[in-house]
XYZ file of N, CA and C in Angstrom:
747
model
N 62.888 59.262 60.545
C 61.761 59.484 59.653
C 61.525 60.970 59.484
N 60.725 61.288 58.457
C 60.425 62.707 58.237
C 59.678 63.292 59.413
N 58.730 62.539 59.974
C 57.947 63.072 61.088
C 58.836 63.368 62.274
N 59.785 62.453 62.569
C 60.688 62.680 63.687
C 61.549 63.892 63.444
N 62.058 64.026 62.237
C 62.906 65.157 61.896
C 62.152 66.461 62.024
N 60.873 66.491 61.614
C 60.099 67.726 61.680
C 59.773 68.103 63.104
N 59.638 67.083 63.978
C 59.228 67.354 65.343
C 60.349 67.931 66.188
N 61.591 67.858 65.724
C 62.701 68.375 66.499
C 62.626 69.895 66.551
N 62.768 70.450 67.767
C 62.704 71.885 67.951
C 64.104 72.409 68.208
N 64.420 73.635 67.781
C 65.747 74.169 68.004
C 65.987 74.416 69.476
N 67.148 74.066 69.950
C 67.509 74.313 71.340
C 68.823 75.024 71.431
N 69.559 74.717 72.474
C 70.803 75.443 72.696
C 71.797 75.241 71.569
N 71.793 74.053 70.935
C 72.766 73.794 69.892
C 72.637 74.700 68.698
N 71.465 75.317 68.498
C 71.241 76.196 67.358
C 71.622 77.633 67.667
N 72.117 77.897 68.888
C 72.293 79.284 69.301
C 73.719 79.605 69.687
N 74.690 78.977 69.066
C 76.058 79.150 69.497
C 76.789 80.297 68.828
N 76.175 80.979 67.867
C 76.823 82.134 67.274
C 76.918 83.240 68.289
N 77.998 84.053 68.187
C 78.221 85.105 69.182
C 77.194 86.206 69.106
N 76.660 86.449 67.928
C 75.662 87.509 67.769
C 74.339 86.897 67.370
N 73.305 87.126 68.175
C 71.976 86.657 67.840
C 71.008 87.802 67.947
N 69.818 87.586 67.402
C 68.800 88.615 67.416
C 68.400 88.938 68.833
N 68.132 90.223 69.101
C 67.551 90.673 70.352
C 68.495 90.618 71.532
N 69.800 90.484 71.326
C 70.680 90.569 72.477
C 70.630 91.968 73.047
N 70.620 92.958 72.149
C 70.461 94.324 72.599
C 71.755 95.013 72.975
N 72.867 94.271 73.071
C 74.138 94.921 73.372
C 75.264 93.996 72.955
N 76.441 94.571 72.733
C 77.613 93.761 72.462
C 78.113 93.163 73.771
N 78.508 91.909 73.730
C 78.986 91.255 74.933
C 80.356 91.789 75.318
N 80.590 91.952 76.616
C 81.907 92.324 77.100
C 82.805 91.092 77.073
N 84.107 91.303 77.221
C 85.022 90.169 77.261
C 84.687 89.241 78.422
N 84.277 89.840 79.540
C 83.929 89.030 80.706
C 82.700 88.180 80.442
N 81.686 88.786 79.795
C 80.473 88.037 79.475
C 80.774 86.907 78.503
N 81.599 87.201 77.492
C 81.926 86.174 76.504
C 82.695 85.029 77.154
N 83.634 85.351 78.019
C 84.409 84.317 78.688
C 83.517 83.457 79.576
N 82.599 84.131 80.286
C 81.674 83.402 81.154
C 80.785 82.491 80.335
N 80.315 82.978 79.177
C 79.440 82.178 78.331
C 80.158 80.938 77.833
N 81.376 81.113 77.311
C 82.130 79.981 76.777
C 82.377 78.949 77.863
N 82.745 79.443 79.070
C 83.011 78.534 80.169
C 81.739 77.809 80.586
N 80.625 78.562 80.681
C 79.372 77.960 81.125
C 78.852 76.929 80.144
N 78.844 77.256 78.842
C 78.265 76.351 77.861
C 79.181 75.184 77.534
N 80.399 75.174 78.099
C 81.251 74.005 77.919
C 80.766 72.848 78.793
N 79.844 73.131 79.706
C 79.301 72.114 80.587
C 78.041 71.513 79.974
N 77.997 70.195 79.775
C 76.779 69.569 79.252
C 75.569 69.836 80.134
N 75.786 69.939 81.432
C 74.672 70.188 82.345
C 74.077 71.564 82.106
N 74.940 72.562 81.894
C 74.447 73.911 81.616
C 73.693 73.926 80.294
N 74.238 73.268 79.293
C 73.574 73.213 77.992
C 72.209 72.534 78.110
N 72.121 71.502 78.948
C 70.852 70.816 79.152
C 69.831 71.746 79.806
N 70.278 72.536 80.782
C 69.372 73.478 81.444
C 68.908 74.543 80.460
N 69.835 75.073 79.656
C 69.484 76.092 78.665
C 68.440 75.539 77.698
N 68.680 74.331 77.190
C 67.752 73.725 76.244
C 66.377 73.547 76.876
N 66.341 73.115 78.133
C 65.065 72.914 78.821
C 64.346 74.238 79.051
N 65.095 75.285 79.371
C 64.475 76.592 79.583
C 63.900 77.145 78.281
N 64.609 76.928 77.181
C 64.096 77.373 75.885
C 62.833 76.592 75.527
N 62.834 75.292 75.802
C 61.626 74.496 75.570
C 60.479 75.007 76.429
N 60.800 75.408 77.665
C 59.786 75.959 78.548
C 59.198 77.248 78.010
N 60.044 78.067 77.376
C 59.540 79.280 76.731
C 58.571 78.929 75.615
N 58.946 77.968 74.792
C 58.116 77.575 73.660
C 56.770 77.038 74.129
N 56.775 76.298 75.215
C 55.557 75.652 75.696
C 54.726 76.541 76.613
N 55.223 77.758 76.890
C 54.460 78.669 77.724
C 54.645 78.464 79.213
N 55.625 77.657 79.603
C 55.901 77.454 81.023
C 56.494 78.708 81.640
N 57.296 79.425 80.863
C 57.880 80.690 81.297
C 57.304 81.796 80.422
N 56.791 82.834 81.060
C 56.099 83.903 80.347
C 56.841 85.222 80.477
N 56.656 86.129 79.514
C 57.295 87.450 79.605
C 56.991 88.126 80.932
N 58.045 88.668 81.543
C 57.897 89.344 82.822
C 58.022 88.430 84.023
N 58.042 87.116 83.802
C 58.147 86.168 84.916
C 59.548 86.197 85.511
N 59.623 86.269 86.836
C 60.907 86.293 87.524
C 61.653 84.975 87.330
N 62.960 85.080 87.150
C 63.822 83.922 87.013
C 64.898 84.013 88.096
N 64.928 83.048 89.003
C 65.880 83.037 90.106
C 66.774 81.810 89.992
N 68.052 81.995 90.215
C 68.967 80.859 90.113
C 68.627 79.784 91.137
N 68.115 80.185 92.304
C 67.738 79.203 93.323
C 66.620 78.291 92.813
N 65.628 78.897 92.163
C 64.503 78.109 91.641
C 64.949 77.168 90.531
N 65.819 77.677 89.650
C 66.312 76.847 88.544
C 67.139 75.691 89.087
N 67.977 75.966 90.076
C 68.814 74.920 90.674
C 67.945 73.829 91.291
N 66.897 74.233 91.995
C 66.008 73.249 92.617
C 65.246 72.447 91.568
N 64.804 73.120 90.512
C 64.014 72.442 89.482
C 64.819 71.375 88.753
N 66.124 71.632 88.580
C 66.954 70.699 87.808
C 67.869 69.858 88.688
N 67.778 70.049 89.999
C 68.578 69.238 90.904
C 70.066 69.478 90.772
N 70.443 70.760 90.584
C 71.853 71.109 90.440
C 72.204 72.195 91.456
N 73.496 72.491 91.545
C 73.919 73.592 92.392
C 73.564 74.912 91.716
N 73.736 76.015 92.419
C 73.364 77.307 91.859
C 74.355 77.791 90.807
N 75.563 77.204 90.785
C 76.557 77.660 89.794
C 76.121 77.357 88.361
N 75.778 76.112 88.001
C 75.301 75.881 86.619
C 73.986 76.596 86.332
N 73.145 76.777 87.347
C 71.902 77.527 87.138
C 72.224 78.968 86.767
N 73.188 79.571 87.472
C 73.586 80.944 87.148
C 74.205 81.031 85.759
N 75.020 80.025 85.399
C 75.635 80.031 84.071
C 74.569 79.960 82.981
N 73.558 79.127 83.187
C 72.485 79.005 82.204
C 71.703 80.306 82.085
N 71.388 80.916 83.210
C 70.670 82.191 83.195
C 71.519 83.260 82.520
N 72.815 83.272 82.814
C 73.706 84.246 82.175
C 73.770 84.074 80.673
N 73.758 82.825 80.214
C 73.787 82.553 78.782
C 72.526 83.085 78.110
N 71.368 82.820 78.728
C 70.106 83.301 78.173
C 70.031 84.828 78.220
N 70.597 85.417 79.256
C 70.603 86.875 79.333
C 71.474 87.469 78.231
N 72.593 86.829 77.937
C 73.471 87.333 76.876
C 72.796 87.268 75.516
N 71.783 86.407 75.373
C 71.012 86.289 74.134
C 69.804 87.203 74.124
N 69.587 87.946 75.187
C 68.457 88.864 75.224
C 67.143 88.199 75.553
N 67.176 86.964 76.055
C 65.946 86.268 76.409
C 65.533 86.547 77.852
N 66.491 86.965 78.648
C 66.243 87.360 80.032
C 66.787 88.766 80.204
N 66.089 89.596 80.967
C 66.495 90.981 81.165
C 66.362 91.362 82.626
N 67.044 92.443 83.000
C 66.894 92.978 84.339
C 65.610 93.792 84.399
N 64.754 93.432 85.324
C 63.475 94.104 85.489
C 63.350 94.554 86.943
N 62.365 95.375 87.253
C 62.158 95.742 88.647
C 61.986 94.506 89.524
N 62.831 94.371 90.495
C 62.759 93.213 91.383
C 63.721 92.099 91.034
N 64.390 92.198 89.871
C 65.370 91.168 89.520
C 65.256 90.726 88.072
N 65.895 89.620 87.764
C 65.906 89.100 86.407
C 64.554 88.485 86.056
N 64.158 88.663 84.778
C 62.864 88.155 84.327
C 62.925 87.822 82.846
N 61.994 86.988 82.385
C 61.863 86.712 80.966
C 61.578 88.029 80.250
N 62.272 88.242 79.158
C 62.152 89.516 78.461
C 60.745 89.743 77.906
N 60.296 90.978 77.998
C 59.041 91.402 77.402
C 59.353 92.278 76.196
N 58.910 91.863 75.021
C 59.160 92.632 73.813
C 58.183 93.786 73.711
N 58.693 94.938 73.295
C 57.849 96.099 73.061
C 57.113 95.928 71.732
N 56.026 96.681 71.500
C 55.339 96.601 70.196
C 56.289 96.865 69.026
N 57.218 97.811 69.188
C 58.172 98.110 68.113
C 59.063 96.904 67.839
N 59.477 96.207 68.901
C 60.323 95.026 68.722
C 59.550 93.892 68.057
N 58.274 93.762 68.379
C 57.448 92.738 67.736
C 57.377 92.999 66.231
N 57.191 94.257 65.856
C 57.152 94.612 64.433
C 58.486 94.303 63.776
N 59.587 94.646 64.431
C 60.909 94.365 63.881
C 61.108 92.860 63.705
N 60.680 92.101 64.687
C 60.822 90.645 64.633
C 60.067 90.062 63.450
N 58.816 90.472 63.273
C 58.014 89.944 62.174
C 58.488 90.463 60.819
N 59.053 91.659 60.790
C 59.593 92.180 59.537
C 60.746 91.318 59.046
N 61.627 90.953 59.959
C 62.739 90.063 59.602
C 62.204 88.686 59.204
N 61.215 88.226 59.949
C 60.661 86.905 59.658
C 60.012 86.864 58.277
N 59.337 87.933 57.890
C 58.743 87.984 56.552
C 59.802 87.746 55.481
N 60.910 88.443 55.619
C 61.981 88.344 54.621
C 62.555 86.930 54.572
N 62.860 86.379 55.760
C 63.522 85.080 55.815
C 62.582 83.935 55.426
N 61.345 83.972 55.915
C 60.395 82.918 55.538
C 60.055 83.000 54.052
N 59.995 84.220 53.537
C 59.770 84.383 52.103
C 60.901 83.788 51.289
N 62.130 84.042 51.738
C 63.291 83.482 51.045
C 63.303 81.963 51.120
N 62.943 81.430 52.286
C 62.912 79.975 52.433
C 61.900 79.355 51.469
N 60.724 79.963 51.360
C 59.709 79.433 50.443
C 60.186 79.538 48.988
N 60.837 80.632 48.673
C 61.348 80.815 47.310
C 62.365 79.724 46.960
N 63.306 79.492 47.861
C 64.321 78.470 47.615
C 63.708 77.070 47.609
N 62.712 76.852 48.474
C 62.058 75.537 48.505
C 61.350 75.245 47.196
N 60.750 76.273 46.579
C 60.102 76.079 45.283
C 61.112 75.639 44.229
N 62.343 76.056 44.411
C 63.388 75.723 43.443
C 64.060 74.381 43.734
N 64.103 73.991 45.028
C 64.955 72.860 45.394
C 64.244 71.697 46.079
N 62.994 71.847 46.481
C 62.322 70.786 47.236
C 62.175 69.521 46.400
N 62.377 68.379 47.040
C 62.141 67.105 46.360
C 60.683 66.687 46.566
N 60.280 65.648 45.869
C 58.890 65.199 45.944
C 58.517 64.749 47.361
N 59.453 64.126 48.057
C 59.185 63.663 49.425
C 58.915 64.851 50.338
N 59.672 65.925 50.180
C 59.468 67.114 51.007
C 58.135 67.796 50.694
N 57.783 67.848 49.421
C 56.485 68.414 49.046
C 55.360 67.579 49.639
N 55.506 66.257 49.596
C 54.501 65.376 50.159
C 54.358 65.596 51.664
N 55.482 65.796 52.345
C 55.435 66.053 53.785
C 54.680 67.343 54.084
N 54.892 68.364 53.260
C 54.172 69.628 53.436
C 52.678 69.432 53.216
N 52.314 68.644 52.217
C 50.893 68.370 51.958
C 50.237 67.717 53.172
N 50.926 66.767 53.772
C 50.385 66.089 54.945
C 50.187 67.059 56.104
N 51.127 67.969 56.296
C 51.024 68.929 57.393
C 49.885 69.918 57.162
N 49.755 70.387 55.921
C 48.670 71.316 55.609
C 47.318 70.622 55.799
N 47.228 69.367 55.391
C 45.993 68.607 55.573
C 45.669 68.439 57.054
N 46.686 68.128 57.855
C 46.479 67.963 59.293
C 46.056 69.272 59.936
N 46.627 70.372 59.468
C 46.282 71.688 60.015
C 44.814 72.009 59.748
N 44.317 71.645 58.587
C 42.989 72.063 58.175
C 41.883 71.055 58.405
N 42.167 69.978 59.158
C 41.137 68.943 59.299
C 40.066 69.288 60.333
N 40.233 70.410 61.040
C 39.200 70.880 61.955
C 39.136 70.178 63.288
N 40.138 69.377 63.615
C 40.104 68.609 64.876
C 41.114 69.085 65.902
N 41.929 70.096 65.566
C 43.037 70.493 66.423
C 42.704 71.723 67.259
N 43.269 71.767 68.476
C 43.146 72.969 69.293
C 44.249 73.948 68.900
N 44.229 75.133 69.503
C 45.157 76.191 69.106
C 46.610 75.786 69.314
N 46.889 75.103 70.417
C 48.257 74.688 70.698
C 48.754 73.685 69.666
N 47.905 72.749 69.295
C 48.285 71.749 68.286
C 48.485 72.402 66.926
N 47.626 73.363 66.583
C 47.784 74.082 65.320
C 49.099 74.842 65.286
N 49.475 75.434 66.415
C 50.744 76.160 66.478
C 51.916 75.217 66.224
N 51.847 74.015 66.788
C 52.915 73.038 66.581
C 52.992 72.609 65.123
N 51.835 72.343 64.506
C 51.829 71.945 63.093
C 52.363 73.073 62.228
N 52.002 74.301 62.556
C 52.508 75.451 61.807
C 54.027 75.517 61.874
N 54.587 75.280 63.068
C 56.051 75.281 63.201
C 56.663 74.173 62.350
N 56.032 72.995 62.364
C 56.539 71.884 61.565
C 56.488 72.206 60.068
N 55.405 72.850 59.647
C 55.252 73.220 58.242
C 56.364 74.163 57.807
N 56.593 75.193 58.605
C 57.641 76.156 58.255
C 59.034 75.529 58.344
N 59.213 74.613 59.302
C 60.514 73.959 59.400
C 60.756 73.055 58.199
N 59.716 72.420 57.706
C 59.855 71.580 56.517
C 60.194 72.425 55.294
N 59.598 73.596 55.199
C 59.918 74.503 54.090
C 61.378 74.913 54.139
N 61.842 75.288 55.335
C 63.243 75.742 55.412
C 64.218 74.598 55.149
N 63.843 73.382 55.540
C 64.692 72.234 55.211
C 64.707 71.996 53.710
N 63.544 72.185 53.082
C 63.440 71.983 51.636
C 64.161 73.077 50.854
N 64.460 74.195 51.497
C 65.209 75.266 50.836
C 66.652 74.861 50.608
N 67.139 73.916 51.416
C 68.505 73.399 51.291
C 69.551 74.513 51.351
N 69.366 75.385 52.333
C 70.340 76.453 52.606
C 70.571 76.464 54.111
N 71.679 75.893 54.537
C 71.893 75.691 55.969
C 71.994 76.999 56.741
N 72.525 78.040 56.103
C 72.676 79.316 56.799
C 71.317 79.980 57.016
N 70.479 79.904 56.014
C 69.126 80.437 56.159
C 68.359 79.643 57.215
N 68.481 78.325 57.184
C 67.786 77.479 58.146
C 68.238 77.767 59.573
N 69.554 77.896 59.771
C 70.074 78.182 61.104
C 69.605 79.543 61.606
N 69.566 80.525 60.721
C 69.113 81.854 61.115
C 67.650 81.832 61.523
N 66.835 81.107 60.778
C 65.419 80.985 61.124
C 65.227 80.220 62.439
N 66.078 79.230 62.691
C 66.000 78.512 63.961
C 66.265 79.473 65.129
N 67.230 80.359 64.971
C 67.510 81.345 66.000
C 66.336 82.303 66.163
N 65.744 82.684 65.048
C 64.599 83.591 65.097
C 63.426 82.937 65.827
N 63.275 81.629 65.665
C 62.215 80.912 66.361
C 62.293 81.133 67.867
N 63.509 81.123 68.403
C 63.671 81.273 69.847
C 63.200 82.653 70.290
N 63.470 83.680 69.490
C 62.968 85.015 69.814
C 61.441 85.033 69.797
N 60.846 84.268 68.883
C 59.382 84.199 68.812
C 58.780 83.573 70.071
N 59.558 82.739 70.762
C 59.041 82.113 71.975
C 58.801 83.142 73.083
N 59.347 84.343 72.928
C 59.101 85.405 73.904
C 57.686 85.967 73.788
N 56.996 85.624 72.724
C 55.634 86.114 72.522
C 54.662 85.137 73.173
N 53.847 85.601 74.108
C 52.975 84.689 74.852
C 51.824 84.164 74.011
N 51.405 82.949 74.323
C 50.236 82.379 73.670
C 50.464 82.084 72.199
N 49.378 81.940 71.469
C 49.444 81.666 70.037
C 48.365 82.454 69.309
N 48.683 82.884 68.114
C 47.699 83.625 67.316
C 46.527 82.742 66.922
N 46.688 81.420 67.004
C 45.606 80.521 66.593
C 44.494 80.430 67.639
N 44.696 81.083 68.770
C 43.623 81.182 69.761
C 42.630 82.288 69.392
N 42.992 83.128 68.425
C 42.109 84.210 67.989
C 41.072 83.641 67.023
N 39.790 83.863 67.276
C 38.746 83.319 66.385
C 38.963 83.721 64.928
N 38.914 82.743 64.054
C 39.054 82.983 62.624
C 40.467 82.904 62.099
N 41.455 83.016 62.983
C 42.843 83.025 62.503
C 43.241 81.672 61.905
N 42.807 80.584 62.520
C 43.179 79.261 62.011
C 42.666 79.043 60.594
N 41.433 79.447 60.323
C 40.885 79.273 58.978
C 41.638 80.102 57.954
N 41.969 81.326 58.344
C 42.732 82.184 57.418
C 44.130 81.620 57.184
N 44.755 81.122 58.245
C 46.099 80.557 58.111
C 46.077 79.311 57.228
N 45.017 78.522 57.348
C 44.896 77.331 56.496
C 44.859 77.732 55.025
N 44.101 78.769 54.701
C 44.041 79.263 53.325
C 45.409 79.772 52.877
N 46.119 80.432 53.779
C 47.459 80.945 53.456
C 48.435 79.797 53.230
N 48.339 78.750 54.044
C 49.185 77.573 53.850
C 48.921 76.924 52.489
N 47.651 76.857 52.122
C 47.305 76.288 50.820
C 47.925 77.091 49.681
N 47.930 78.422 49.820
C 48.534 79.271 48.781
C 50.034 79.016 48.674
N 50.681 78.878 49.821
C 52.121 78.586 49.810
C 52.372 77.238 49.146
N 51.600 76.232 49.552
C 51.781 74.882 49.015
C 51.526 74.844 47.513
N 50.496 75.534 47.065
C 50.189 75.570 45.636
C 51.361 76.124 44.834
N 51.954 77.195 45.338
C 53.099 77.808 44.640
C 54.310 76.882 44.667
N 54.522 76.206 45.791
C 55.651 75.282 45.891
C 55.496 74.127 44.903
N 54.295 73.574 44.819
C 54.055 72.450 43.913
C 54.201 72.883 42.455
N 53.863 74.141 42.183
C 53.992 74.663 40.819
C 55.423 75.091 40.509
N 56.290 75.023 41.498
C 57.681 75.465 41.355
C 57.750 76.947 40.961
N 56.787 77.711 41.475
C 56.735 79.145 41.198
C 57.393 79.866 42.369
N 58.672 80.171 42.233
C 59.455 80.726 43.340
C 58.930 82.087 43.786
N 58.589 82.948 42.843
C 58.109 84.291 43.206
C 56.773 84.223 43.929
N 55.879 83.363 43.450
C 54.568 83.223 44.093
C 54.710 82.611 45.485
N 55.638 81.671 45.639
C 55.864 81.054 46.947
C 56.386 82.088 47.943
N 57.300 82.905 47.491
C 57.837 83.952 48.369
C 56.739 84.930 48.769
N 55.941 85.363 47.803
C 54.870 86.322 48.090
C 53.843 85.721 49.047
N 53.492 84.456 48.847
C 52.506 83.806 49.711
C 53.034 83.652 51.136
N 54.297 83.301 51.263
C 54.886 83.144 52.593
C 54.968 84.480 53.317
N 55.345 85.517 52.600
C 55.429 86.840 53.218
C 54.046 87.324 53.649
N 53.043 87.065 52.822
C 51.679 87.459 53.183
C 51.237 86.723 54.453
N 51.568 85.458 54.536
C 51.214 84.649 55.704
C 51.813 85.254 56.976
N 53.068 85.649 56.926
C 53.719 86.220 58.108
C 53.155 87.610 58.411
N 52.820 88.365 57.382
C 52.196 89.678 57.602
C 50.882 89.534 58.358
N 50.095 88.532 57.984
C 48.821 88.319 58.665
C 49.029 87.846 60.101
N 50.051 87.051 60.307
C 50.382 86.615 61.669
C 50.790 87.822 62.521
N 51.563 88.721 61.927
C 51.975 89.934 62.643
C 50.760 90.777 63.020
N 49.850 90.926 62.086
C 48.652 91.724 62.350
C 47.864 91.149 63.528
N 47.740 89.825 63.550
C 47.016 89.181 64.645
C 47.765 89.328 65.955
N 49.080 89.173 65.904
C 49.898 89.298 67.115
C 49.791 90.701 67.710
N 49.826 91.699 66.880
C 49.712 93.072 67.373
C 48.328 93.327 67.954
N 47.319 92.706 67.361
C 45.971 92.836 67.923
C 45.906 92.208 69.310
N 46.544 91.068 69.468
C 46.573 90.408 70.779
C 47.253 91.306 71.811
N 48.402 91.859 71.432
C 49.168 92.677 72.379
C 48.475 93.987 72.720
N 47.563 94.440 71.857
C 46.874 95.700 72.112
C 45.678 95.545 73.040
N 45.278 94.315 73.305
C 44.113 94.097 74.147
C 44.478 94.336 75.615
N 43.589 94.941 76.374
C 43.873 95.168 77.798
C 43.963 93.865 78.568
N 44.860 93.878 79.557
C 45.020 92.676 80.399
C 45.887 91.641 79.761
C-alpha cells in the first residue's frame, strides 16, 4: 500500500555507492576491501541498518562513544561483525575518531549549512519534477500527509516522521531514481543532527503553511512554484536548525 511504501526508511541498502556525502576522505584500498568484505555479510548489513535506524530515532547521538564490544553485546554477535559494521559507518563519515575513541560524528555549523544547501537544491528539484510527473494517487497521498501534519494532534517526533513521509512521497512522485537515491543518502546525513526542529515553538505551524504552499503548486502543476516553495521550506528548516545549534547546552 501507499502508506506502507511511505513508511519505509532508507537503510544500508541505499548506501552502497562508493562515494557518499560527508565521508570526508577518499577510501584507501584497504578500507574499500574491508568494506566490501564486511557488507557481504547479511549480519553486518543488519547491524548497519539497525544502527542507522538508531541514529534516526535518537538512540545514538552526536559525540556518543561507539564500542565494538557494546555493539556485539547488543546484537548478540562476535566482535568481528560489530567491527565491520562500525568500519562501514566510519567510511561513510557517520562515525569519527574523537577524544577517547570512536564516536557518532558531530557536524560543525559550516557542515550543517553545507548539508542544508545541498538539500535545498535536491528537494527543490524533486518538487519540480513531481509537479511535472506526479499521478493523481500520489497527489492524494501528499494531501493526506499534509492534513495529518496540520491536524494539531501530533507531537514533535510524530510531525518529524510525517514530514519525512511527505518529502519521500514527493521524491517518489518525481520519478527520477537517481535523484531519489541521492536524497535517501542525504537523509542518513541528516540523522546526525540531534532532535527535531518541530520541537521549537512555532516551527510546526510555519512548516504546515510551507507544506500547503508546496502542495498547492504541485496540484497546479506549476513546476517553478513547487521548486521555489520546497527550497523555501528547507531554508526555513535550516534557519531553525542553526538556531537550535547556537543555543548553549
